[in-house]
Short mmCIF file of C-alpha atoms in Angstrom, two decimals:
data_model
loop_
_atom_site.label_atom_id
_atom_site.label_comp_id
_atom_site.label_asym_id
_atom_site.label_seq_id
_atom_site.Cartn_x
_atom_site.Cartn_y
_atom_site.Cartn_z
CA MET A 538 -2.84 -3.41 20.37
CA LYS A 539 -3.48 -0.10 18.58
CA LYS A 540 -6.35 0.20 16.13
CA THR A 541 -5.02 -1.10 12.82
CA ILE A 542 -6.91 -0.72 9.55
CA ILE A 543 -6.07 -2.65 6.39
CA VAL A 544 -6.73 -0.66 3.20
CA MET A 545 -7.35 -2.96 0.25
CA PRO A 546 -8.52 -1.79 -3.20
CA VAL A 547 -10.56 -4.54 -4.83
CA ALA A 548 -12.34 -5.00 -8.16
CA ASN A 549 -14.07 -8.06 -9.60
CA GLU A 550 -12.80 -10.31 -6.81
CA ALA A 551 -16.06 -12.17 -6.14
CA ALA A 552 -14.40 -15.57 -6.46
CA THR A 553 -11.91 -14.95 -3.64
CA MET A 554 -13.21 -11.99 -1.62
CA ALA A 555 -15.02 -13.98 1.07
CA SER A 556 -12.01 -16.20 1.64
CA VAL A 557 -9.66 -13.22 2.01
CA ILE A 558 -11.99 -11.48 4.46
CA GLU A 559 -12.45 -14.61 6.57
CA ARG A 560 -8.71 -15.23 6.72
CA ILE A 561 -8.15 -11.69 7.96
CA LEU A 562 -10.96 -11.84 10.51
CA ALA A 563 -9.54 -15.12 11.82
CA LEU A 564 -6.21 -13.52 12.70
CA PRO A 565 -5.61 -13.18 16.47
CA TYR A 566 -6.01 -9.39 16.59
CA ASP A 567 -9.14 -7.91 18.16
CA ASP A 568 -8.37 -4.38 16.98
CA LEU A 569 -7.71 -5.20 13.32
CA TYR A 570 -10.16 -3.81 10.76
CA LEU A 571 -10.54 -4.16 7.00
CA TYR A 572 -11.50 -1.37 4.58
CA PRO A 573 -11.86 -2.77 1.05
CA VAL A 574 -12.18 0.08 -1.47
CA VAL A 575 -14.30 -0.47 -4.59
CA ASP A 576 -15.14 1.72 -7.55
CA ASP A 577 -17.11 1.50 -10.77
CA HIS A 578 -14.43 -0.73 -12.32
CA SER A 579 -15.78 -3.56 -10.18
CA ARG A 580 -18.73 -4.95 -12.11
CA ASP A 581 -19.47 -8.17 -10.25
CA ASN A 582 -20.88 -8.61 -6.73
CA THR A 583 -17.61 -8.00 -4.87
CA ALA A 584 -19.12 -5.02 -3.01
CA ASP A 585 -22.15 -7.07 -1.93
CA ILE A 586 -19.89 -9.79 -0.54
CA ILE A 587 -17.94 -7.20 1.46
CA ARG A 588 -21.11 -5.63 2.83
CA GLY A 589 -22.18 -9.08 3.98
CA TYR A 590 -19.38 -8.90 6.57
CA GLU A 591 -20.06 -5.39 7.84
CA HIS A 592 -22.20 -6.82 10.64
CA THR A 593 -18.98 -8.02 12.28
CA GLY A 594 -18.10 -4.42 13.04
CA ARG A 595 -14.61 -4.96 11.64
CA VAL A 596 -15.26 -4.65 7.90
CA ARG A 597 -16.32 -1.49 6.07
CA CYS A 598 -17.00 -1.37 2.35
CA ILE A 599 -15.81 1.93 0.90
CA TYR A 600 -17.28 2.90 -2.45
CA TYR A 601 -15.14 5.58 -4.08
CA LYS A 602 -17.14 7.08 -6.90
CA GLU A 603 -14.44 9.64 -7.80
CA SER A 604 -11.82 6.93 -8.28
CA LYS A 605 -9.16 7.49 -10.92
CA GLY A 606 -7.65 4.03 -10.51
CA VAL A 607 -6.16 1.76 -7.89
CA ILE A 608 -3.73 4.34 -6.50
CA SER A 609 -6.48 6.87 -5.87
CA CYS A 610 -8.34 4.09 -4.04
CA TYR A 611 -5.33 3.48 -1.80
CA LEU A 612 -5.07 7.16 -0.95
CA GLU A 613 -8.81 7.52 -0.35
CA GLY A 614 -8.68 4.46 1.88
CA PHE A 615 -5.89 6.06 3.90
CA LYS A 616 -7.99 9.18 4.41
CA ARG A 617 -11.00 7.19 5.57
CA ALA A 618 -8.88 5.08 7.91
CA LEU A 619 -7.28 8.16 9.46
CA ALA A 620 -10.70 9.80 9.87
CA ASP A 621 -11.91 6.69 11.70
CA GLY A 622 -9.10 6.80 14.22
CA ALA A 623 -6.58 4.32 12.85
CA LYS A 624 -3.27 4.34 14.69
CA GLN A 625 -1.67 1.98 12.18
CA ILE A 626 -2.53 1.38 8.53
CA ILE A 627 -1.61 -1.61 6.38
CA GLU A 628 -1.77 -1.48 2.59
CA MET A 629 -2.17 -4.75 0.72
CA ASP A 630 -3.51 -6.18 -2.52
CA GLY A 631 -6.97 -7.71 -2.60
CA GLY A 632 -6.44 -10.07 -5.51
CA GLY A 633 -4.50 -12.76 -3.69
CA SER A 634 -0.99 -11.52 -4.46
CA HIS A 635 -0.40 -10.77 -0.76
CA SER A 636 -1.09 -13.34 1.94
CA PRO A 637 -3.08 -12.45 5.08
CA ASP A 638 -0.81 -14.95 6.86
CA GLU A 639 2.03 -12.42 6.61
CA ILE A 640 0.20 -9.50 8.21
CA TRP A 641 1.66 -10.37 11.61
CA GLN A 642 5.13 -9.28 10.46
CA PHE A 643 3.94 -5.76 9.77
CA ILE A 644 2.10 -5.43 13.07
CA GLU A 645 5.07 -6.84 14.97
CA LYS A 646 7.49 -4.33 13.47
CA LEU A 647 5.12 -1.41 14.05
CA ASP A 648 4.80 -2.51 17.67
CA GLU A 649 8.61 -2.56 17.90
CA GLY A 650 8.62 1.14 17.07
CA TYR A 651 9.16 1.31 13.33
CA ASP A 652 7.25 4.04 11.49
CA CYS A 653 7.06 2.23 8.13
CA VAL A 654 7.31 -1.45 7.27
CA TRP A 655 7.99 -2.45 3.66
CA GLY A 656 7.19 -5.88 2.26
CA SER A 657 10.15 -7.14 0.25
CA ARG A 658 10.17 -9.88 -2.36
CA PHE A 659 13.93 -9.66 -2.71
CA LYS A 660 14.97 -9.71 0.95
CA GLU A 661 16.27 -13.05 2.21
CA GLY A 662 13.23 -15.20 2.90
CA GLY A 663 11.05 -13.47 0.31
CA SER A 664 9.96 -14.88 -3.03
CA ILE A 665 7.97 -14.38 -6.23
CA SER A 666 5.81 -17.00 -7.92
CA GLU A 667 3.48 -17.17 -10.92
CA GLN A 668 4.97 -14.06 -12.50
CA PRO A 669 6.62 -13.84 -15.94
CA LEU A 670 10.35 -13.21 -16.11
CA TYR A 671 9.99 -9.75 -17.65
CA ARG A 672 7.94 -8.56 -14.64
CA ARG A 673 10.62 -9.82 -12.28
CA VAL A 674 13.28 -8.04 -14.30
CA LEU A 675 11.29 -4.80 -14.27
CA SER A 676 10.76 -5.00 -10.50
CA GLY A 677 14.41 -5.75 -9.82
CA GLY A 678 15.66 -3.21 -12.34
CA GLY A 679 13.23 -0.60 -11.08
CA THR A 680 14.53 -1.08 -7.55
CA TRP A 681 18.14 -0.72 -8.69
CA LEU A 682 17.43 2.43 -10.73
CA SER A 683 15.30 4.00 -8.00
CA ASN A 684 17.99 3.46 -5.39
CA LEU A 685 20.55 4.99 -7.75
CA VAL A 686 18.51 8.09 -8.63
CA LEU A 687 16.89 8.71 -5.25
CA GLY A 688 19.72 7.71 -2.95
CA THR A 689 17.63 5.07 -1.18
CA GLY A 690 18.95 1.64 -0.24
CA LEU A 691 16.04 -0.75 -0.12
CA LYS A 692 15.97 -4.26 -1.55
CA ASP A 693 12.45 -3.76 -2.96
CA MET A 694 11.20 -0.33 -4.06
CA THR A 695 8.03 -1.46 -5.82
CA SER A 696 6.16 -3.84 -3.51
CA GLY A 697 2.61 -2.87 -2.53
CA PHE A 698 2.47 -4.70 0.81
CA GLU A 699 3.40 -2.10 3.43
CA ALA A 700 2.39 -0.55 6.74
CA PHE A 701 2.55 2.84 8.43
CA LYS A 702 2.00 4.51 11.75
CA ALA A 703 -0.85 6.98 11.33
CA GLU A 704 1.41 9.98 11.91
CA VAL A 705 3.38 9.20 8.76
CA LEU A 706 0.33 9.57 6.52
CA GLN A 707 -1.12 12.44 8.54
CA ASN A 708 2.05 14.40 7.83
CA MET A 709 1.62 14.06 4.06
CA ASP A 710 -0.52 15.83 1.51
CA LEU A 711 -2.00 12.69 0.01
CA ASP A 712 -3.48 14.72 -2.86
CA ALA A 713 0.00 15.82 -3.99
CA PHE A 714 1.30 12.41 -5.09
CA LEU A 715 2.40 12.31 -8.71
CA SER A 716 1.92 8.62 -9.39
CA THR A 717 -1.29 7.10 -10.66
CA GLY A 718 0.24 3.70 -11.40
CA HIS A 719 3.15 1.43 -10.63
CA MET A 720 5.50 4.22 -9.52
CA TYR A 721 3.38 5.00 -6.46
CA GLN A 722 5.13 2.44 -4.24
CA THR A 723 8.53 3.93 -5.05
CA GLU A 724 7.21 7.45 -4.49
CA MET A 725 5.92 6.51 -1.05
CA ARG A 726 9.20 4.88 -0.03
CA PHE A 727 11.16 7.94 -1.14
CA TYR A 728 9.06 10.36 0.90
CA CYS A 729 9.33 8.08 3.94
CA ARG A 730 13.08 7.52 3.76
CA ASN A 731 13.84 9.70 6.80
CA TYR A 732 11.46 7.79 9.06
CA ARG A 733 12.44 4.67 10.96
CA THR A 734 11.77 1.94 8.41
CA VAL A 735 12.39 -1.77 7.99
CA GLU A 736 11.85 -4.40 5.29
CA VAL A 737 10.24 -7.78 5.96
CA PRO A 738 10.24 -10.74 3.55
CA ILE A 739 6.99 -11.50 1.73
CA HIS A 740 5.92 -14.18 -0.70
CA TYR A 741 4.33 -12.53 -3.71
CA ARG A 742 2.03 -14.45 -6.04
CA GLY A 743 1.72 -12.84 -9.46
CA SER A 744 -1.57 -11.78 -10.99
CA SER A 745 -2.85 -12.00 -14.56
CA SER A 746 -2.72 -8.23 -15.04
CA SER A 747 -0.48 -6.99 -17.84
CA LEU A 748 2.03 -4.17 -17.75
CA ARG A 749 1.75 -1.67 -20.60
CA LEU A 750 4.63 0.24 -22.10
CA HIS A 751 3.17 3.63 -21.17
CA SER A 752 3.19 2.55 -17.51
CA VAL A 753 6.94 2.01 -17.71
CA THR A 754 7.59 5.31 -19.48
CA GLU A 755 5.35 7.14 -16.99
CA ALA A 756 7.26 5.59 -14.10
CA LEU A 757 10.60 6.70 -15.54
CA SER A 758 9.29 10.22 -16.05
CA ILE A 759 7.99 10.48 -12.50
CA LEU A 760 11.17 9.02 -11.00
CA PHE A 761 13.13 12.12 -11.98
CA LYS A 762 10.46 14.47 -10.59
CA LEU A 763 10.16 13.06 -7.06
CA LYS A 764 12.83 15.22 -5.45
CA ASP A 765 11.15 18.37 -6.76
CA ASN A 766 7.73 17.17 -5.59
CA GLU A 767 8.86 16.16 -2.10
CA GLU A 768 8.43 19.63 -0.62
CA LYS A 769 4.83 19.77 -1.85
CA VAL A 770 3.92 16.39 -0.37
CA MET A 771 5.69 17.00 2.93
CA ARG A 772 4.59 20.63 3.32
CA LYS A 773 1.79 19.43 5.56
CA ALA A 774 4.35 18.09 8.02
CA GLU A 775 6.30 21.34 7.90
CA ASN A 776 3.19 23.42 8.54
CA LYS A 777 2.27 21.17 11.44
CA ASP A 778 5.69 21.72 12.99
CA GLU A 779 5.30 25.49 12.63
CA ASP A 780 1.94 25.36 14.40
#
């Protein structure tokens, strides 16, 4: 198995953090590592709990002081994972919305040769629970609109459970992403559309976080800018090819 690092932004997850870590460490993969990313938004002892598992050699607590929110934590986690020699990177939520029991699907598909693996709530076999109807409508409607505008054809354009071969992220300028919120998942899928990708069904459990109107309007604004921004994000890949 290739070195696989899970990047997981977490904040104020003291009640469940130990359980999540132990479930991941119990998976039958010797080369699977966990990088939880915390920032100043986390005000309980989540970071201390994570550090309590660093002695295993498979958990590393990343404190990101310059964080501008959860998306910046994802991107910083990717950078740290790449710097530490990850060959495969999995992105997942740390609040219990994504199940460690479904990680095997992502590793299996990467091992089959796929470059990107997208978790899908709307693919046959997937599901959503404990989430209000309006959030389901926004996720489904956002997927439909994104596919229409961007020319993609995925069943789920907004899920945050996904995996990449290292080369995919190495070939991007991770500092050039436009999204700071919910649109990030769609942005990533758009830039990766020419890679070999596949969707796998996931069971998503909703969180208590609310969705503000400005997040929706920001997402709509960014949606129509992605094609213009693509060259900037992928310029790193082009320069690498020229070298």
